[in-house]
Amino acid sequence: MKVYKFGGASVKDAAGVRNLLDIVQGETDLFIIVSAMGKTTNALEGVFTAMQQGDEALAMERIDASYAYHRAIVDELMGADVTITQMNILFQQLRNTVRNTIYRPSDAELWYDTIVAFGELVSTTIISNFLNGHGVENKWIDMRRAFLTEQRHKDANVNIEATQVRLKREIANSEVSVFVGQGFIGGAPDGTTTTLGREGSDYSAAIVANVLDAESMSVWKDVDGILNADPKIFPDAHKIERLNYMDTLEMAYSGAQIIHPKTIKPLQQKNIPLYVRPFGNKHATGSVITGDVERAFEPIMIQKSNQVLLKLHSRDLSFVLEERFAKVFTTFDSHRIKINLMHNSAVNLYMAVDASWHIDDAILELNADGFDVDKTEDVELVTIRYYDDELYRRYAFDERIVIKQTTPHSLRFVRTK
């Protein structure tokens, strides 16, 4: 069994779906994980926002626009006279969810997950139908039934032990050997839909690879492979042929858009190689990540934008006590806020965190617990792994830097724009 994962940018239009067909045609023993098409997740977030605001008309307008986008892809792929019944049912379920939900702010994450999951359900329905119509017989898998996650919305972890039973049951006794499932989504113990975090389709594919003892996992992207930097930011970026799990995890954690951070552990547990391959050229080797590679011997540069810098100050000067740290971390975890960099002194704690709609709620909670909090929005977190002297001189003395950390292997700093 091999696992292929295709992101939303790869299947954003009919041409992309046709290219997916070209890549998988002739394959057997293949599990295909697909994301929502194009910017559909963003569009469905707009539906959720309208529901939050109680604006049903706006929500329906946005659902209709999403339907028209997907319908246009179907028309180009299969013809305007083709009806995909399951796609129509899914959009009707989405409309009914918005109409029939009595929204409460305490259930925000639940309804967010419920609504945005329709993007993956629709994309895989279209692709499964298209592949079946072009000689790639496959079975559509509902990953809400196949993946059991923890009871946590927006950033759930998958229970691999329970998922082994569920996923294998879904594919057992199948007359075909190709399967199409959704990335990013799963099901909680109470039966509600969960999501695995933005860009979590990589993680979905890694879980499938682990459970099914796959020989390999491939992520198909619009790049030649893994680059040591974003070429839009660092012009000297170039491809890395081979990388080990540890360096990949460090890159992903620091914000590199190569792979979701949760992806590595399920693969490392069974030493499953991960290929990052160019979507536009199925014959290219791309880059490979395995446990059999030495550390990278060249600088890796990562810039993570859309960060918020928080400065916490303890009013009673007791911040050095361990229980105060525990309170801060518990507060951020309860509000689904990811800490990407931390620096502390005796009474101050600086943190760079992902922008989140719950930051202000967390600040209010910390204020009530005796902390003053200063917030600076729209800052950047830069990580240079395996820096050299020239790179250190070039970047470490930028006057915009507000926090800087240096270790023998990494230079990390937060800077204003």
Coordinates of C-alpha atoms in Angstrom, one line a residue:
M1 CA 0.0 0.0 0.0
K2 CA 1.1 3.5 -0.9
V3 CA -0.4 6.7 0.4
Y4 CA -0.7 9.8 -1.8
K5 CA -1.8 13.2 -0.5
F6 CA -3.0 16.1 -2.7
G7 CA -3.5 19.5 -1.3
G8 CA -6.1 22.1 -2.2
A9 CA -3.9 24.1 -4.5
S10 CA -3.3 20.9 -6.6
V11 CA -7.0 20.3 -7.1
K12 CA -8.2 23.9 -7.3
D13 CA -9.6 23.4 -10.8
A14 CA -10.5 20.8 -13.5
A15 CA -6.9 20.8 -14.9
G16 CA -5.6 19.9 -11.4
V17 CA -8.1 17.1 -11.0
R18 CA -7.1 15.7 -14.5
N19 CA -3.5 15.9 -13.4
L20 CA -4.3 13.9 -10.3
L21 CA -5.9 11.3 -12.6
D22 CA -2.7 11.1 -14.6
I23 CA -0.6 10.6 -11.5
V24 CA -2.7 7.8 -10.0
Q25 CA -3.7 6.0 -13.2
G26 CA -2.4 2.5 -13.3
E27 CA -1.7 2.4 -9.5
T28 CA -3.1 -0.3 -7.3
D29 CA -3.0 -0.7 -3.5
L30 CA -3.2 3.1 -3.1
F31 CA -4.9 5.3 -0.5
I32 CA -5.5 8.8 -1.8
I33 CA -6.0 11.7 0.8
V34 CA -7.4 14.9 -0.7
S35 CA -7.8 18.4 0.8
A36 CA -10.6 20.8 0.0
M37 CA -10.4 22.4 -3.4
G38 CA -8.6 25.7 -3.8
K39 CA -9.6 28.2 -1.1
T40 CA -12.8 26.3 -0.1
T41 CA -11.8 26.1 3.6
N42 CA -11.5 29.9 3.7
A43 CA -14.9 30.2 2.0
L44 CA -16.5 27.9 4.5
E45 CA -14.9 29.9 7.3
G46 CA -16.9 32.8 5.9
V47 CA -20.0 30.7 6.2
F48 CA -19.2 30.0 9.8
T49 CA -18.6 33.6 10.5
A50 CA -22.0 34.6 9.0
M51 CA -23.6 31.9 11.2
Q52 CA -21.8 33.4 14.2
Q53 CA -23.2 36.8 13.3
G54 CA -26.7 35.4 12.9
D55 CA -26.8 36.4 9.2
E56 CA -28.4 33.4 7.6
A57 CA -28.9 35.2 4.3
L58 CA -25.2 35.9 4.0
A59 CA -24.3 32.3 5.0
M60 CA -26.6 31.0 2.2
E61 CA -25.1 33.4 -0.3
R62 CA -21.6 32.1 0.5
I63 CA -22.8 28.5 0.4
D64 CA -24.3 29.1 -3.0
A65 CA -21.0 30.7 -4.2
S66 CA -19.1 27.6 -3.0
Y67 CA -21.6 25.3 -4.8
A68 CA -21.2 27.3 -8.0
Y69 CA -17.4 27.0 -7.8
H70 CA -17.6 23.2 -7.4
R71 CA -20.3 22.8 -10.0
A72 CA -18.2 24.6 -12.5
I73 CA -15.4 22.1 -12.0
V74 CA -17.8 19.2 -12.4
D75 CA -19.2 20.8 -15.6
E76 CA -15.7 21.0 -17.1
L77 CA -14.7 17.6 -16.0
M78 CA -17.8 15.6 -16.7
G79 CA -20.3 17.8 -18.6
A80 CA -23.1 20.1 -17.5
D81 CA -25.6 17.2 -17.8
V82 CA -23.9 15.1 -15.1
T83 CA -25.4 15.1 -11.6
I84 CA -23.3 14.0 -8.6
T85 CA -26.1 13.2 -6.2
Q86 CA -23.8 12.9 -3.2
M87 CA -22.4 16.4 -3.8
N88 CA -25.9 17.9 -3.9
I89 CA -26.8 16.0 -0.7
L90 CA -23.7 17.4 1.1
F91 CA -24.5 21.0 0.1
Q92 CA -28.1 20.5 1.3
Q93 CA -26.7 19.2 4.6
L94 CA -24.6 22.3 4.9
R95 CA -27.5 24.5 4.3
N96 CA -29.6 22.6 6.9
T97 CA -26.8 22.9 9.4
V98 CA -26.8 26.7 9.2
R99 CA -30.6 26.9 9.2
N100 CA -31.2 24.6 12.1
T101 CA -28.4 25.4 14.4
I102 CA -29.0 27.5 17.5
Y103 CA -25.5 29.0 17.8
R104 CA -23.9 29.5 21.1
P105 CA -20.4 31.0 21.5
S106 CA -19.4 28.1 23.8
D107 CA -19.9 25.7 20.8
A108 CA -17.8 27.8 18.3
E109 CA -15.2 25.1 17.7
L110 CA -17.8 22.4 17.3
W111 CA -19.7 24.3 14.6
Y112 CA -16.5 25.5 13.0
D113 CA -15.4 21.9 12.5
T114 CA -18.8 20.8 11.3
I115 CA -19.0 23.4 8.6
V116 CA -15.4 23.5 7.2
A117 CA -15.3 19.7 7.0
F118 CA -17.8 19.9 4.0
G119 CA -14.9 21.2 1.9
E120 CA -13.0 17.9 2.1
L121 CA -16.2 15.8 1.8
V122 CA -17.2 17.6 -1.4
S123 CA -13.8 17.5 -3.0
T124 CA -13.3 13.8 -2.4
T125 CA -16.8 13.1 -3.7
I126 CA -16.1 14.8 -7.0
I127 CA -12.7 13.2 -7.4
S128 CA -13.9 9.7 -6.5
N129 CA -16.6 10.0 -9.1
F130 CA -14.2 11.4 -11.7
L131 CA -11.7 8.6 -11.1
N132 CA -14.4 5.9 -11.3
G133 CA -15.5 7.4 -14.6
H134 CA -12.0 7.2 -16.1
G135 CA -11.0 3.6 -15.2
V136 CA -9.6 4.1 -11.7
E137 CA -12.1 2.1 -9.7
N138 CA -12.1 3.3 -6.1
K139 CA -14.0 3.3 -2.9
W140 CA -14.9 6.6 -1.2
I141 CA -14.1 6.5 2.5
D142 CA -15.7 8.8 5.1
M143 CA -12.8 9.7 7.4
R144 CA -15.2 10.8 10.1
R145 CA -16.0 7.1 10.6
A146 CA -12.5 5.9 9.9
F147 CA -10.6 8.2 12.3
L148 CA -11.4 8.3 16.0
T149 CA -10.0 11.5 17.5
E150 CA -10.0 12.9 21.0
Q151 CA -12.9 15.0 22.1
R152 CA -11.3 18.3 21.0
H153 CA -12.3 20.5 18.1
K154 CA -10.2 22.6 15.7
D155 CA -6.9 20.8 16.6
A156 CA -7.7 17.2 17.5
N157 CA -5.2 14.3 17.7
V158 CA -6.0 10.9 16.3
N159 CA -6.3 7.8 18.5
I160 CA -4.2 5.5 16.4
E161 CA -5.1 2.3 18.3
A162 CA -8.9 2.8 17.9
T163 CA -8.4 4.1 14.3
Q164 CA -6.6 0.8 13.4
V165 CA -9.9 -1.1 13.9
R166 CA -12.1 1.5 12.2
L167 CA -9.9 2.2 9.1
K168 CA -9.2 -1.4 8.4
R169 CA -13.0 -2.2 8.8
E170 CA -13.7 0.5 6.2
I171 CA -11.5 -1.0 3.6
A172 CA -12.0 -4.7 4.4
N173 CA -13.4 -7.0 1.8
S174 CA -13.4 -4.2 -0.8
E175 CA -13.5 -5.2 -4.5
V176 CA -11.1 -2.4 -5.4
S177 CA -7.6 -1.6 -4.1
V178 CA -7.8 2.2 -4.5
F179 CA -9.4 4.3 -1.8
V180 CA -10.2 8.0 -1.6
G181 CA -10.5 9.8 1.7
Q182 CA -10.5 13.2 3.2
G183 CA -7.6 14.9 4.9
F184 CA -8.0 17.2 7.9
I185 CA -11.2 15.6 9.4
G186 CA -12.1 12.9 11.8
G187 CA -14.8 11.9 14.4
A188 CA -14.9 12.5 18.1
P189 CA -16.1 9.9 20.6
D190 CA -19.5 11.7 20.8
G191 CA -20.0 11.4 17.0
T192 CA -19.4 15.0 16.2
T193 CA -17.0 16.1 13.4
T194 CA -13.5 17.2 14.4
T195 CA -10.6 18.8 12.4
L196 CA -6.9 18.1 12.9
G197 CA -5.7 21.7 12.6
R198 CA -5.2 23.9 9.5
E199 CA -3.2 22.0 6.8
G200 CA -3.8 18.8 8.8
S201 CA -4.3 16.7 5.7
D202 CA -0.6 15.7 5.8
Y203 CA -1.2 14.3 9.3
S204 CA -4.3 12.4 8.0
A205 CA -2.1 10.8 5.3
A206 CA 0.6 9.9 7.9
I207 CA -2.0 8.2 10.1
V208 CA -3.3 6.1 7.2
A209 CA 0.3 5.2 6.3
N210 CA 1.0 4.1 9.8
V211 CA -2.2 2.1 10.3
L212 CA -1.9 0.3 6.9
D213 CA 1.9 -0.2 7.1
A214 CA 2.4 1.6 3.9
E215 CA 5.6 1.3 1.9
S216 CA 5.7 5.0 1.4
M217 CA 3.8 8.3 1.6
S218 CA 4.0 11.0 -1.0
V219 CA 2.9 14.6 -0.7
W220 CA 2.3 16.2 -4.2
K221 CA 3.0 19.9 -4.1
D222 CA 3.6 22.8 -6.6
V223 CA 7.4 22.8 -5.8
D224 CA 10.2 20.6 -7.0
G225 CA 10.7 19.2 -3.5
I226 CA 11.7 20.5 -0.1
L227 CA 13.5 23.8 -0.3
N228 CA 15.9 25.1 2.3
A229 CA 13.9 28.4 2.3
D230 CA 10.9 30.1 0.8
P231 CA 12.2 31.5 -2.5
K232 CA 9.7 34.4 -2.3
I233 CA 11.6 35.6 0.8
F234 CA 15.1 34.2 0.4
P235 CA 16.2 34.4 -3.2
D236 CA 19.0 31.8 -2.8
A237 CA 16.7 29.0 -1.9
H238 CA 17.4 25.6 -3.4
K239 CA 16.2 22.0 -3.1
I240 CA 17.3 19.6 -0.4
E241 CA 17.4 16.0 -1.8
R242 CA 17.3 14.1 1.5
L243 CA 16.3 15.0 5.0
N244 CA 15.8 13.2 8.3
Y245 CA 12.8 13.1 10.5
M246 CA 14.3 15.4 13.2
D247 CA 15.3 18.2 10.9
T248 CA 11.9 18.0 9.1
L249 CA 10.1 18.2 12.4
E250 CA 12.1 21.2 13.5
M251 CA 11.4 22.9 10.2
A252 CA 7.7 22.2 10.4
Y253 CA 7.4 23.3 14.0
S254 CA 9.2 26.6 13.1
G255 CA 6.7 27.3 10.4
A256 CA 8.0 25.8 7.2
Q257 CA 5.2 25.1 4.7
I258 CA 6.6 21.7 3.8
I259 CA 4.6 19.4 6.0
H260 CA 2.3 19.5 9.0
P261 CA 4.2 19.2 12.3
K262 CA 2.1 16.2 13.5
T263 CA 3.0 14.2 10.3
I264 CA 6.4 13.0 11.3
K265 CA 5.7 10.9 14.4
P266 CA 3.4 8.3 12.8
L267 CA 5.9 7.8 9.9
Q268 CA 8.9 7.7 12.2
Q269 CA 7.3 5.0 14.3
K270 CA 7.5 2.6 11.4
N271 CA 10.3 4.2 9.4
I272 CA 8.0 5.0 6.4
P273 CA 9.7 7.2 3.9
L274 CA 8.0 10.5 3.0
Y275 CA 8.4 11.9 -0.5
V276 CA 7.7 15.5 -1.4
R277 CA 7.1 15.4 -5.1
P278 CA 6.2 18.0 -7.8
F279 CA 2.6 17.8 -8.8
G280 CA 3.5 19.0 -12.3
N281 CA 5.9 16.2 -13.0
K282 CA 5.1 12.7 -11.7
H283 CA 8.4 11.3 -12.9
A284 CA 10.5 13.6 -10.8
T285 CA 12.0 12.2 -7.6
G286 CA 11.4 15.3 -5.5
S287 CA 12.8 15.1 -2.0
V288 CA 12.7 12.2 0.5
I289 CA 12.5 12.2 4.3
T290 CA 13.6 9.1 6.2
G291 CA 15.2 8.0 9.4
D292 CA 18.3 6.9 7.5
V293 CA 19.7 10.3 6.6
E294 CA 22.3 12.3 8.6
R295 CA 21.5 15.8 9.7
A296 CA 21.3 18.6 7.2
F297 CA 24.6 20.3 6.5
E298 CA 23.3 23.5 5.1
P299 CA 21.3 26.4 6.5
I300 CA 17.5 26.1 6.6
M301 CA 15.7 29.4 6.7
I302 CA 12.0 29.8 7.8
Q303 CA 9.9 32.9 8.2
K304 CA 6.5 32.6 9.9
S305 CA 4.2 35.5 9.5
N306 CA 0.9 36.4 11.2
Q307 CA 2.4 36.1 14.6
V308 CA 1.4 38.0 17.8
L309 CA 3.9 38.9 20.5
L310 CA 2.6 38.8 24.0
K311 CA 4.5 40.2 27.0
L312 CA 3.2 38.9 30.4
H313 CA 4.2 40.7 33.6
S314 CA 3.3 39.3 37.0
R315 CA 1.9 42.0 39.3
D316 CA 3.0 40.3 42.5
L317 CA 6.5 39.5 41.2
S318 CA 5.9 35.7 41.7
F319 CA 6.3 34.7 38.1
V320 CA 9.4 32.6 38.8
L321 CA 7.2 30.1 40.6
E322 CA 6.5 27.0 38.6
E323 CA 2.8 27.0 39.3
R324 CA 2.6 30.4 37.6
F325 CA 4.0 28.9 34.4
A326 CA 1.6 26.1 34.6
K327 CA -1.4 28.5 34.8
V328 CA -0.2 30.4 31.7
F329 CA 0.3 27.2 29.6
T330 CA -3.1 25.8 30.7
T331 CA -4.8 29.1 29.7
F332 CA -3.3 29.0 26.3
D333 CA -4.0 25.4 25.7
S334 CA -7.6 25.8 26.7
H335 CA -8.0 28.6 24.1
R336 CA -6.2 26.5 21.3
I337 CA -3.3 29.0 21.1
K338 CA 0.0 27.7 19.9
I339 CA 3.2 29.1 21.5
N340 CA 6.0 29.2 18.9
L341 CA 8.7 31.0 20.8
M342 CA 9.1 31.8 24.5
H343 CA 11.6 33.9 26.5
N344 CA 11.4 34.6 30.2
S345 CA 13.1 36.8 32.8
A346 CA 12.4 36.8 36.5
V347 CA 9.0 38.5 36.2
N348 CA 8.3 38.8 32.5
L349 CA 7.4 36.2 29.9
Y350 CA 7.5 36.9 26.2
M351 CA 5.7 34.6 23.7
A352 CA 5.2 34.6 20.0
V353 CA 1.9 32.8 19.2
D354 CA -0.2 32.2 16.2
A355 CA -2.9 34.7 15.5
S356 CA -6.2 33.4 16.9
W357 CA -9.7 34.6 17.5
H358 CA -9.3 33.6 21.2
I359 CA -6.2 35.7 22.1
D360 CA -8.2 38.5 23.7
D361 CA -10.2 36.0 25.7
A362 CA -7.0 34.4 27.0
I363 CA -5.6 37.9 27.9
L364 CA -8.7 38.7 29.9
E365 CA -8.3 35.4 31.8
L366 CA -4.7 36.1 32.5
N367 CA -5.6 39.7 33.6
A368 CA -8.0 38.1 36.2
D369 CA -5.1 35.9 37.4
G370 CA -2.8 38.7 38.1
F371 CA -0.9 39.3 34.9
D372 CA -0.6 42.5 32.9
V373 CA -0.4 41.6 29.2
D374 CA 0.9 43.7 26.3
K375 CA 0.0 42.6 22.8
T376 CA 1.9 43.4 19.5
E377 CA 0.2 42.1 16.4
D378 CA 1.5 41.2 12.9
V379 CA 5.1 40.3 13.8
E380 CA 7.3 37.7 12.2
L381 CA 9.1 34.7 13.6
V382 CA 12.4 33.8 11.7
T383 CA 14.3 30.6 12.3
I384 CA 17.7 29.9 10.7
R385 CA 18.7 26.3 11.5
Y386 CA 22.4 25.4 11.0
Y387 CA 23.3 29.1 10.5
D388 CA 26.9 30.1 9.6
D389 CA 28.8 33.2 10.5
E390 CA 27.8 35.1 7.4
L391 CA 24.1 34.5 8.0
Y392 CA 24.4 35.4 11.7
R393 CA 26.0 38.8 10.8
R394 CA 23.3 39.4 8.2
Y395 CA 20.3 38.7 10.3
A396 CA 21.1 38.8 14.0
F397 CA 21.5 42.5 14.3
D398 CA 18.3 43.7 12.6
E399 CA 17.1 46.7 14.6
R400 CA 13.5 45.4 14.3
I401 CA 14.3 42.3 16.5
V402 CA 12.4 42.3 19.8
I403 CA 13.4 38.8 21.0
K404 CA 16.4 36.7 19.9
Q405 CA 17.5 33.2 20.9
T406 CA 20.7 31.5 19.8
T407 CA 21.7 27.9 20.2
P408 CA 24.6 26.1 18.6
H409 CA 22.3 24.9 15.8
S410 CA 19.5 27.6 15.5
L411 CA 19.1 31.3 15.5
R412 CA 15.5 32.4 16.2
F413 CA 14.1 35.8 16.5
V414 CA 10.9 37.8 16.5
R415 CA 10.9 41.0 14.6
T416 CA 8.4 43.7 13.6
K417 CA 7.6 44.4 10.0

